Each structure stands twice: as C-alpha cells, then as structure tokens.
Amino acid sequence: MSGLTNGLVVCAVVALVIVRQFKAQQITADRRWWVIPAVLVFMAVREPDVLDPHHRTAAVVLLAAELLVGLAIGFGWARTTHVWTAPDGAVWGKGTKATAIVWGAGIALRLGLFGVGALLGVRQGSAALMLALAATLLVRSGMLAQRAGLLRPAYGVADAAYEPMRKDPV
C-alpha cells in the first residue's frame, strides 16, 4: 500500500475512534478486542518505512517514544472512560471530557515527536503512527474488557438472565 493510502487508513480509523468514543457503547469481555490492533500492526510491519535506514538510532528512539505515547493515551483513555452497568446487566462505556483532554494531549505529543523527527532529518512514514495507534487501541480495549469483566450486575437484575452462569449447590 502507498503512504497516502496508509495515511488515509490511519486518519479514517482515528476519526472513527474519536467519534465513537463519545457515544455510549456496550463493552463486552469477548476475545475480539485485539483484532483491529492486530490488523494495524500487520499493515505497519510489512511497510518498508518503519525505520529510516539513514538515521536508524534516531528512528528507533522516535518509534519507542511514539509507542510509549500510544500506550499512555490508551491507558488514559481507558481510565477516563465512564463505565456503568445497565439494569439488564450489560456493561456500557462512554468517553468523558477528560477523555477529550487525553486525546488532545496525545495528538499534541505526537505532533511534537513528528516535529523533532523532522528537525533531525528522520524520514517518518505512516507505519510508526499505525503501530502507536495499535498500541493505543490494544491498551484501551484490553483495560475496558477487564473493567467490564469485573463489574457485577446492577442491583435488581432479574436472576433468570444469569441462570447459565450460576451453579446451584446440590
């Protein structure tokens, strides 16, 4: 895929993620939460521009910083997401104002890293951004799946909905 196509994919994923985070969405503890990050990692590592061959050390440092920023954004995003249990026992989540601040700070840090790379003459492709976005989504989704699994059903939920999970003493 070309750099333009990768850039468009990254922009589309980021736009989708940002828009969706401020709408209430059901959180499940299923095992599919890692699929989108895995696809992004696959797309990134098959690109030849992950590291600038002329500035390898600086490129590695910038990539490591980008990944750390991605992990921090994912952690902050998951921690600032309001999570609750509905009366039917479903777990829901929605981004808060603090979530928007986390995203704004993360974007500012990423722009700063891009600026540092440009000042150092490091060629930066979309692969590093895809890896950082994958790290962000992986941490956020994993933490929310864990939080969803830890929440107990709301008080007053009909016991019939939880019959398959309950073991009666015999």
Short mmCIF file of N, CA and C in Angstrom, two decimals:
data_model
loop_
_atom_site.label_atom_id
_atom_site.label_comp_id
_atom_site.label_asym_id
_atom_site.label_seq_id
_atom_site.Cartn_x
_atom_site.Cartn_y
_atom_site.Cartn_z
N MET A 1 0.83 -1.18 0.00
CA MET A 1 0.00 0.00 0.00
C MET A 1 0.88 1.24 0.00
N SER A 2 0.42 2.28 -0.63
CA SER A 2 1.20 3.51 -0.69
C SER A 2 1.09 4.26 0.63
N GLY A 3 2.00 5.22 0.81
CA GLY A 3 1.97 6.04 2.01
C GLY A 3 0.69 6.83 2.13
N LEU A 4 0.17 7.30 1.00
CA LEU A 4 -1.08 8.05 1.01
C LEU A 4 -2.23 7.16 1.47
N THR A 5 -2.27 5.94 0.98
CA THR A 5 -3.33 5.00 1.38
C THR A 5 -3.22 4.70 2.87
N ASN A 6 -2.01 4.43 3.34
CA ASN A 6 -1.81 4.17 4.77
C ASN A 6 -2.25 5.37 5.60
N GLY A 7 -1.90 6.55 5.16
CA GLY A 7 -2.29 7.77 5.87
C GLY A 7 -3.81 7.92 5.93
N LEU A 8 -4.46 7.60 4.82
CA LEU A 8 -5.92 7.68 4.80
C LEU A 8 -6.55 6.64 5.73
N VAL A 9 -5.97 5.44 5.76
CA VAL A 9 -6.47 4.39 6.66
C VAL A 9 -6.32 4.84 8.12
N VAL A 10 -5.16 5.37 8.46
CA VAL A 10 -4.93 5.84 9.82
C VAL A 10 -5.90 6.96 10.18
N CYS A 11 -6.07 7.94 9.29
CA CYS A 11 -7.00 9.05 9.54
C CYS A 11 -8.43 8.54 9.71
N ALA A 12 -8.83 7.60 8.88
CA ALA A 12 -10.18 7.04 8.97
C ALA A 12 -10.39 6.32 10.30
N VAL A 13 -9.40 5.53 10.71
CA VAL A 13 -9.52 4.80 11.99
C VAL A 13 -9.57 5.78 13.14
N VAL A 14 -8.70 6.78 13.14
CA VAL A 14 -8.68 7.77 14.22
C VAL A 14 -10.00 8.53 14.27
N ALA A 15 -10.51 8.97 13.12
CA ALA A 15 -11.79 9.69 13.09
C ALA A 15 -12.92 8.82 13.63
N LEU A 16 -12.95 7.57 13.19
CA LEU A 16 -13.99 6.65 13.66
C LEU A 16 -13.90 6.44 15.16
N VAL A 17 -12.69 6.25 15.65
CA VAL A 17 -12.49 6.01 17.07
C VAL A 17 -12.88 7.23 17.90
N ILE A 18 -12.47 8.41 17.46
CA ILE A 18 -12.78 9.62 18.22
C ILE A 18 -14.28 9.88 18.24
N VAL A 19 -14.95 9.73 17.12
CA VAL A 19 -16.39 9.96 17.08
C VAL A 19 -17.12 8.94 17.94
N ARG A 20 -16.73 7.69 17.84
CA ARG A 20 -17.43 6.63 18.56
C ARG A 20 -17.20 6.68 20.07
N GLN A 21 -16.09 7.25 20.53
CA GLN A 21 -15.82 7.22 21.95
C GLN A 21 -16.76 8.09 22.76
N PHE A 22 -17.44 9.04 22.12
CA PHE A 22 -18.34 9.92 22.85
C PHE A 22 -19.80 9.50 22.73
N LYS A 23 -20.02 8.32 22.18
CA LYS A 23 -21.35 7.71 22.16
C LYS A 23 -21.31 6.51 23.08
N ALA A 24 -22.38 6.31 23.83
CA ALA A 24 -22.43 5.15 24.72
C ALA A 24 -22.38 3.88 23.88
N GLN A 25 -21.46 2.97 24.26
CA GLN A 25 -21.32 1.71 23.55
C GLN A 25 -21.20 0.58 24.56
N GLN A 26 -21.79 -0.54 24.19
CA GLN A 26 -21.70 -1.70 25.06
C GLN A 26 -20.29 -2.25 25.02
N ILE A 27 -19.78 -2.60 26.19
CA ILE A 27 -18.45 -3.17 26.32
C ILE A 27 -18.61 -4.65 26.63
N THR A 28 -17.97 -5.45 25.86
CA THR A 28 -18.04 -6.89 26.10
C THR A 28 -16.66 -7.39 26.48
N ALA A 29 -16.64 -8.50 27.16
CA ALA A 29 -15.36 -9.10 27.56
C ALA A 29 -14.98 -10.22 26.58
N ASP A 30 -15.48 -10.13 25.35
CA ASP A 30 -15.14 -11.18 24.38
C ASP A 30 -13.69 -11.05 23.96
N ARG A 31 -13.23 -11.99 23.19
CA ARG A 31 -11.81 -12.03 22.85
C ARG A 31 -11.49 -11.36 21.52
N ARG A 32 -12.42 -10.61 20.94
CA ARG A 32 -12.17 -9.99 19.64
C ARG A 32 -11.63 -8.57 19.75
N TRP A 33 -11.39 -8.05 20.95
CA TRP A 33 -10.98 -6.67 21.12
C TRP A 33 -9.59 -6.40 20.56
N TRP A 34 -8.82 -7.42 20.28
CA TRP A 34 -7.45 -7.24 19.80
C TRP A 34 -7.36 -7.29 18.27
N VAL A 35 -8.46 -7.53 17.56
CA VAL A 35 -8.40 -7.73 16.11
C VAL A 35 -7.95 -6.47 15.37
N ILE A 36 -8.56 -5.33 15.64
CA ILE A 36 -8.18 -4.10 14.93
C ILE A 36 -6.72 -3.73 15.21
N PRO A 37 -6.26 -3.77 16.47
CA PRO A 37 -4.83 -3.51 16.69
C PRO A 37 -3.93 -4.49 15.93
N ALA A 38 -4.32 -5.76 15.87
CA ALA A 38 -3.51 -6.75 15.15
C ALA A 38 -3.44 -6.42 13.66
N VAL A 39 -4.55 -5.99 13.07
CA VAL A 39 -4.55 -5.61 11.65
C VAL A 39 -3.64 -4.41 11.43
N LEU A 40 -3.70 -3.43 12.32
CA LEU A 40 -2.84 -2.25 12.19
C LEU A 40 -1.36 -2.63 12.31
N VAL A 41 -1.03 -3.52 13.24
CA VAL A 41 0.36 -3.97 13.38
C VAL A 41 0.81 -4.69 12.11
N PHE A 42 -0.04 -5.56 11.59
CA PHE A 42 0.29 -6.29 10.35
C PHE A 42 0.55 -5.32 9.21
N MET A 43 -0.32 -4.31 9.06
CA MET A 43 -0.13 -3.32 7.99
C MET A 43 1.16 -2.54 8.19
N ALA A 44 1.49 -2.23 9.43
CA ALA A 44 2.68 -1.41 9.72
C ALA A 44 3.98 -2.18 9.49
N VAL A 45 4.06 -3.41 9.98
CA VAL A 45 5.34 -4.12 9.90
C VAL A 45 5.66 -4.59 8.48
N ARG A 46 4.70 -4.64 7.62
CA ARG A 46 5.01 -5.05 6.25
C ARG A 46 5.44 -3.86 5.39
N GLU A 47 5.40 -2.68 5.94
CA GLU A 47 5.86 -1.49 5.23
C GLU A 47 7.37 -1.34 5.37
N PRO A 48 8.03 -0.90 4.31
CA PRO A 48 9.50 -0.75 4.37
C PRO A 48 9.95 0.49 5.14
N ASP A 49 9.04 1.40 5.46
CA ASP A 49 9.44 2.67 6.06
C ASP A 49 9.23 2.72 7.58
N VAL A 50 9.27 1.58 8.25
CA VAL A 50 9.12 1.59 9.69
C VAL A 50 10.27 2.38 10.32
N LEU A 51 11.49 2.15 9.85
CA LEU A 51 12.66 2.88 10.35
C LEU A 51 13.42 3.50 9.18
N ASP A 52 13.91 4.72 9.40
CA ASP A 52 14.71 5.40 8.40
C ASP A 52 16.11 4.77 8.42
N PRO A 53 16.53 4.17 7.29
CA PRO A 53 17.83 3.48 7.28
C PRO A 53 19.02 4.43 7.43
N HIS A 54 18.84 5.71 7.14
CA HIS A 54 19.94 6.68 7.23
C HIS A 54 20.09 7.26 8.63
N HIS A 55 19.06 7.12 9.45
CA HIS A 55 19.07 7.64 10.82
C HIS A 55 18.49 6.59 11.76
N ARG A 56 19.05 5.41 11.72
CA ARG A 56 18.45 4.27 12.41
C ARG A 56 18.28 4.51 13.91
N THR A 57 19.30 5.01 14.59
CA THR A 57 19.21 5.21 16.04
C THR A 57 18.13 6.23 16.39
N ALA A 58 18.13 7.35 15.71
CA ALA A 58 17.11 8.36 15.98
C ALA A 58 15.71 7.83 15.65
N ALA A 59 15.61 7.04 14.58
CA ALA A 59 14.32 6.47 14.19
C ALA A 59 13.81 5.50 15.25
N VAL A 60 14.71 4.69 15.81
CA VAL A 60 14.32 3.75 16.87
C VAL A 60 13.86 4.51 18.11
N VAL A 61 14.59 5.56 18.48
CA VAL A 61 14.22 6.36 19.66
C VAL A 61 12.86 7.01 19.43
N LEU A 62 12.65 7.58 18.24
CA LEU A 62 11.35 8.20 17.94
C LEU A 62 10.23 7.17 17.93
N LEU A 63 10.48 6.00 17.37
CA LEU A 63 9.46 4.94 17.36
C LEU A 63 9.13 4.49 18.79
N ALA A 64 10.16 4.33 19.62
CA ALA A 64 9.92 3.95 21.02
C ALA A 64 9.11 5.01 21.74
N ALA A 65 9.44 6.28 21.50
CA ALA A 65 8.68 7.38 22.12
C ALA A 65 7.24 7.38 21.62
N GLU A 66 7.06 7.15 20.32
CA GLU A 66 5.72 7.09 19.74
C GLU A 66 4.90 5.96 20.37
N LEU A 67 5.53 4.80 20.56
CA LEU A 67 4.84 3.68 21.18
C LEU A 67 4.50 3.97 22.64
N LEU A 68 5.41 4.62 23.36
CA LEU A 68 5.12 4.99 24.75
C LEU A 68 3.96 5.98 24.83
N VAL A 69 3.94 6.95 23.92
CA VAL A 69 2.83 7.89 23.88
C VAL A 69 1.53 7.14 23.56
N GLY A 70 1.58 6.21 22.63
CA GLY A 70 0.40 5.42 22.30
C GLY A 70 -0.11 4.62 23.48
N LEU A 71 0.81 3.98 24.21
CA LEU A 71 0.42 3.23 25.41
C LEU A 71 -0.19 4.14 26.46
N ALA A 72 0.42 5.32 26.65
CA ALA A 72 -0.09 6.27 27.65
C ALA A 72 -1.48 6.77 27.26
N ILE A 73 -1.68 7.05 25.99
CA ILE A 73 -3.00 7.51 25.54
C ILE A 73 -4.04 6.40 25.77
N GLY A 74 -3.70 5.17 25.42
CA GLY A 74 -4.62 4.07 25.64
C GLY A 74 -4.98 3.91 27.11
N PHE A 75 -3.97 4.02 27.98
CA PHE A 75 -4.20 3.92 29.42
C PHE A 75 -5.09 5.06 29.90
N GLY A 76 -4.73 6.29 29.50
CA GLY A 76 -5.52 7.45 29.91
C GLY A 76 -6.94 7.40 29.38
N TRP A 77 -7.08 6.95 28.14
CA TRP A 77 -8.39 6.85 27.52
C TRP A 77 -9.26 5.84 28.28
N ALA A 78 -8.69 4.69 28.62
CA ALA A 78 -9.46 3.67 29.34
C ALA A 78 -9.83 4.14 30.74
N ARG A 79 -8.90 4.83 31.39
CA ARG A 79 -9.16 5.30 32.76
C ARG A 79 -10.19 6.42 32.81
N THR A 80 -10.29 7.23 31.75
CA THR A 80 -11.22 8.35 31.76
C THR A 80 -12.57 7.99 31.13
N THR A 81 -12.72 6.79 30.65
CA THR A 81 -14.00 6.35 30.09
C THR A 81 -14.94 6.01 31.23
N HIS A 82 -16.13 6.60 31.18
CA HIS A 82 -17.16 6.30 32.18
C HIS A 82 -17.75 4.94 31.85
N VAL A 83 -17.71 4.03 32.81
CA VAL A 83 -18.20 2.67 32.62
C VAL A 83 -19.30 2.41 33.64
N TRP A 84 -20.39 1.83 33.19
CA TRP A 84 -21.50 1.52 34.08
C TRP A 84 -22.22 0.25 33.64
N THR A 85 -23.00 -0.28 34.56
CA THR A 85 -23.78 -1.48 34.29
C THR A 85 -25.24 -1.07 34.15
N ALA A 86 -25.86 -1.45 33.04
CA ALA A 86 -27.27 -1.16 32.81
C ALA A 86 -28.13 -2.12 33.63
N PRO A 87 -29.41 -1.79 33.79
CA PRO A 87 -30.30 -2.68 34.55
C PRO A 87 -30.37 -4.11 34.00
N ASP A 88 -30.13 -4.28 32.72
CA ASP A 88 -30.17 -5.64 32.16
C ASP A 88 -28.86 -6.39 32.35
N GLY A 89 -27.87 -5.77 33.00
CA GLY A 89 -26.59 -6.41 33.26
C GLY A 89 -25.52 -6.11 32.23
N ALA A 90 -25.87 -5.45 31.13
CA ALA A 90 -24.89 -5.10 30.10
C ALA A 90 -23.98 -3.98 30.62
N VAL A 91 -22.72 -4.04 30.27
CA VAL A 91 -21.75 -3.02 30.67
C VAL A 91 -21.58 -2.05 29.51
N TRP A 92 -21.66 -0.76 29.82
CA TRP A 92 -21.57 0.29 28.82
C TRP A 92 -20.43 1.24 29.18
N GLY A 93 -19.92 1.93 28.16
CA GLY A 93 -18.87 2.91 28.37
C GLY A 93 -19.05 4.10 27.45
N LYS A 94 -18.57 5.25 27.90
CA LYS A 94 -18.66 6.48 27.11
C LYS A 94 -17.53 7.40 27.53
N GLY A 95 -16.90 8.02 26.53
CA GLY A 95 -15.83 8.97 26.81
C GLY A 95 -16.34 10.19 27.54
N THR A 96 -15.46 10.81 28.30
CA THR A 96 -15.80 11.98 29.09
C THR A 96 -15.00 13.19 28.58
N LYS A 97 -15.18 14.33 29.24
CA LYS A 97 -14.38 15.50 28.88
C LYS A 97 -12.89 15.22 29.11
N ALA A 98 -12.60 14.47 30.16
CA ALA A 98 -11.20 14.11 30.43
C ALA A 98 -10.63 13.25 29.30
N THR A 99 -11.47 12.43 28.69
CA THR A 99 -11.04 11.62 27.56
C THR A 99 -10.62 12.52 26.40
N ALA A 100 -11.38 13.56 26.15
CA ALA A 100 -11.04 14.51 25.09
C ALA A 100 -9.71 15.20 25.39
N ILE A 101 -9.45 15.49 26.65
CA ILE A 101 -8.18 16.11 27.03
C ILE A 101 -7.03 15.13 26.78
N VAL A 102 -7.25 13.85 27.12
CA VAL A 102 -6.22 12.83 26.87
C VAL A 102 -5.91 12.76 25.39
N TRP A 103 -6.95 12.75 24.56
CA TRP A 103 -6.74 12.70 23.11
C TRP A 103 -6.01 13.95 22.61
N GLY A 104 -6.41 15.11 23.09
CA GLY A 104 -5.75 16.35 22.68
C GLY A 104 -4.29 16.37 23.05
N ALA A 105 -3.98 15.94 24.29
CA ALA A 105 -2.59 15.89 24.73
C ALA A 105 -1.80 14.87 23.91
N GLY A 106 -2.42 13.75 23.62
CA GLY A 106 -1.74 12.72 22.83
C GLY A 106 -1.43 13.19 21.42
N ILE A 107 -2.38 13.86 20.80
CA ILE A 107 -2.16 14.39 19.45
C ILE A 107 -1.05 15.44 19.48
N ALA A 108 -1.06 16.29 20.51
CA ALA A 108 0.00 17.31 20.63
C ALA A 108 1.38 16.66 20.80
N LEU A 109 1.45 15.61 21.63
CA LEU A 109 2.72 14.91 21.81
C LEU A 109 3.18 14.26 20.51
N ARG A 110 2.26 13.66 19.78
CA ARG A 110 2.63 13.02 18.51
C ARG A 110 3.10 14.06 17.49
N LEU A 111 2.44 15.21 17.44
CA LEU A 111 2.90 16.27 16.55
C LEU A 111 4.29 16.75 16.97
N GLY A 112 4.52 16.83 18.28
CA GLY A 112 5.85 17.22 18.77
C GLY A 112 6.91 16.22 18.37
N LEU A 113 6.60 14.93 18.47
CA LEU A 113 7.55 13.90 18.04
C LEU A 113 7.81 13.98 16.55
N PHE A 114 6.77 14.24 15.78
CA PHE A 114 6.94 14.38 14.34
C PHE A 114 7.85 15.58 14.04
N GLY A 115 7.65 16.67 14.79
CA GLY A 115 8.49 17.86 14.62
C GLY A 115 9.95 17.59 14.96
N VAL A 116 10.18 16.86 16.04
CA VAL A 116 11.55 16.50 16.43
C VAL A 116 12.19 15.66 15.33
N GLY A 117 11.42 14.69 14.82
CA GLY A 117 11.94 13.85 13.74
C GLY A 117 12.27 14.67 12.51
N ALA A 118 11.43 15.63 12.18
CA ALA A 118 11.68 16.49 11.01
C ALA A 118 12.94 17.34 11.23
N LEU A 119 13.13 17.85 12.45
CA LEU A 119 14.33 18.64 12.75
C LEU A 119 15.60 17.79 12.65
N LEU A 120 15.49 16.53 13.02
CA LEU A 120 16.65 15.63 12.96
C LEU A 120 16.86 15.05 11.56
N GLY A 121 15.93 15.31 10.67
CA GLY A 121 16.04 14.79 9.31
C GLY A 121 15.64 13.33 9.18
N VAL A 122 14.89 12.83 10.15
CA VAL A 122 14.45 11.43 10.13
C VAL A 122 13.21 11.32 9.26
N ARG A 123 13.27 10.44 8.28
CA ARG A 123 12.12 10.20 7.42
C ARG A 123 11.11 9.37 8.20
N GLN A 124 9.89 9.90 8.33
CA GLN A 124 8.88 9.23 9.12
C GLN A 124 7.70 8.86 8.23
N GLY A 125 7.38 7.59 8.21
CA GLY A 125 6.25 7.11 7.42
C GLY A 125 5.04 6.88 8.31
N SER A 126 4.02 6.32 7.71
CA SER A 126 2.78 6.08 8.45
C SER A 126 2.86 4.82 9.30
N ALA A 127 3.89 3.99 9.11
CA ALA A 127 4.00 2.74 9.86
C ALA A 127 4.12 2.98 11.36
N ALA A 128 4.92 3.96 11.74
CA ALA A 128 5.08 4.26 13.17
C ALA A 128 3.77 4.73 13.78
N LEU A 129 3.03 5.53 13.04
CA LEU A 129 1.73 6.00 13.52
C LEU A 129 0.75 4.85 13.66
N MET A 130 0.78 3.90 12.72
CA MET A 130 -0.10 2.73 12.81
C MET A 130 0.27 1.87 14.02
N LEU A 131 1.55 1.70 14.29
CA LEU A 131 1.97 0.91 15.45
C LEU A 131 1.53 1.58 16.75
N ALA A 132 1.68 2.91 16.82
CA ALA A 132 1.27 3.63 18.02
C ALA A 132 -0.25 3.58 18.19
N LEU A 133 -0.98 3.71 17.11
CA LEU A 133 -2.44 3.62 17.19
C LEU A 133 -2.85 2.21 17.63
N ALA A 134 -2.16 1.20 17.13
CA ALA A 134 -2.44 -0.17 17.56
C ALA A 134 -2.19 -0.32 19.06
N ALA A 135 -1.10 0.25 19.56
CA ALA A 135 -0.81 0.19 20.99
C ALA A 135 -1.90 0.89 21.79
N THR A 136 -2.34 2.04 21.31
CA THR A 136 -3.41 2.79 21.98
C THR A 136 -4.67 1.96 22.07
N LEU A 137 -5.10 1.41 20.93
CA LEU A 137 -6.34 0.63 20.90
C LEU A 137 -6.22 -0.66 21.70
N LEU A 138 -5.06 -1.28 21.67
CA LEU A 138 -4.86 -2.52 22.40
C LEU A 138 -4.98 -2.30 23.90
N VAL A 139 -4.30 -1.28 24.42
CA VAL A 139 -4.35 -0.99 25.85
C VAL A 139 -5.76 -0.57 26.26
N ARG A 140 -6.36 0.32 25.50
CA ARG A 140 -7.70 0.81 25.83
C ARG A 140 -8.72 -0.34 25.83
N SER A 141 -8.73 -1.11 24.76
CA SER A 141 -9.70 -2.19 24.64
C SER A 141 -9.48 -3.27 25.70
N GLY A 142 -8.23 -3.60 25.95
CA GLY A 142 -7.93 -4.61 26.96
C GLY A 142 -8.35 -4.17 28.35
N MET A 143 -8.07 -2.91 28.69
CA MET A 143 -8.46 -2.41 30.00
C MET A 143 -9.97 -2.34 30.14
N LEU A 144 -10.66 -1.91 29.10
CA LEU A 144 -12.12 -1.84 29.18
C LEU A 144 -12.75 -3.22 29.25
N ALA A 145 -12.18 -4.18 28.53
CA ALA A 145 -12.69 -5.55 28.62
C ALA A 145 -12.48 -6.08 30.03
N GLN A 146 -11.35 -5.76 30.64
CA GLN A 146 -11.09 -6.18 32.01
C GLN A 146 -12.06 -5.51 32.97
N ARG A 147 -12.27 -4.21 32.80
CA ARG A 147 -13.22 -3.50 33.66
C ARG A 147 -14.62 -4.05 33.50
N ALA A 148 -15.00 -4.38 32.27
CA ALA A 148 -16.34 -4.94 32.02
C ALA A 148 -16.48 -6.29 32.71
N GLY A 149 -15.44 -7.09 32.71
CA GLY A 149 -15.49 -8.39 33.36
C GLY A 149 -15.54 -8.30 34.87
N LEU A 150 -15.03 -7.21 35.43
CA LEU A 150 -15.00 -7.05 36.88
C LEU A 150 -16.29 -6.49 37.45
N LEU A 151 -17.07 -5.80 36.61
CA LEU A 151 -18.30 -5.20 37.11
C LEU A 151 -19.33 -6.28 37.42
N ARG A 152 -19.99 -6.11 38.51
CA ARG A 152 -21.07 -7.01 38.88
C ARG A 152 -22.38 -6.51 38.27
N PRO A 153 -23.34 -7.39 38.08
CA PRO A 153 -24.64 -6.95 37.57
C PRO A 153 -25.26 -5.92 38.51
N ALA A 154 -26.03 -5.00 37.94
CA ALA A 154 -26.68 -3.96 38.72
C ALA A 154 -27.67 -4.58 39.71
N TYR A 155 -27.91 -3.91 40.81
CA TYR A 155 -28.85 -4.36 41.82
C TYR A 155 -30.24 -4.48 41.21
N GLY A 156 -30.89 -5.58 41.47
CA GLY A 156 -32.26 -5.76 40.99
C GLY A 156 -32.36 -6.42 39.64
N VAL A 157 -31.25 -6.86 39.07
CA VAL A 157 -31.30 -7.52 37.77
C VAL A 157 -31.97 -8.87 37.95
N ALA A 158 -32.83 -9.20 37.04
CA ALA A 158 -33.53 -10.48 37.13
C ALA A 158 -32.53 -11.62 37.11
N ASP A 159 -32.68 -12.56 38.06
CA ASP A 159 -31.75 -13.68 38.16
C ASP A 159 -31.83 -14.61 36.95
N ALA A 160 -32.93 -14.60 36.23
CA ALA A 160 -33.09 -15.51 35.09
C ALA A 160 -32.04 -15.26 34.02
N ALA A 161 -31.59 -14.02 33.90
CA ALA A 161 -30.59 -13.70 32.88
C ALA A 161 -29.24 -14.33 33.20
N TYR A 162 -29.02 -14.69 34.45
CA TYR A 162 -27.72 -15.22 34.86
C TYR A 162 -27.78 -16.69 35.25
N GLU A 163 -28.86 -17.35 34.94
CA GLU A 163 -29.02 -18.77 35.27
C GLU A 163 -27.88 -19.63 34.73
N PRO A 164 -27.46 -19.49 33.46
CA PRO A 164 -26.41 -20.37 32.97
C PRO A 164 -25.08 -20.22 33.70
N MET A 165 -24.85 -19.06 34.31
CA MET A 165 -23.58 -18.83 34.97
C MET A 165 -23.61 -19.27 36.43
N ARG A 166 -24.78 -19.43 36.99
CA ARG A 166 -24.90 -19.75 38.40
C ARG A 166 -24.88 -21.26 38.60
N LYS A 167 -24.14 -21.69 39.62
CA LYS A 167 -24.13 -23.12 39.95
C LYS A 167 -24.85 -23.29 41.27
N ASP A 168 -25.89 -24.09 41.25
CA ASP A 168 -26.64 -24.34 42.46
C ASP A 168 -25.98 -25.44 43.27
N PRO A 169 -25.86 -25.25 44.58
CA PRO A 169 -25.30 -26.33 45.40
C PRO A 169 -26.28 -27.50 45.44
N VAL A 170 -25.78 -28.67 45.28
CA VAL A 170 -26.64 -29.85 45.29
C VAL A 170 -26.41 -30.65 46.54
#
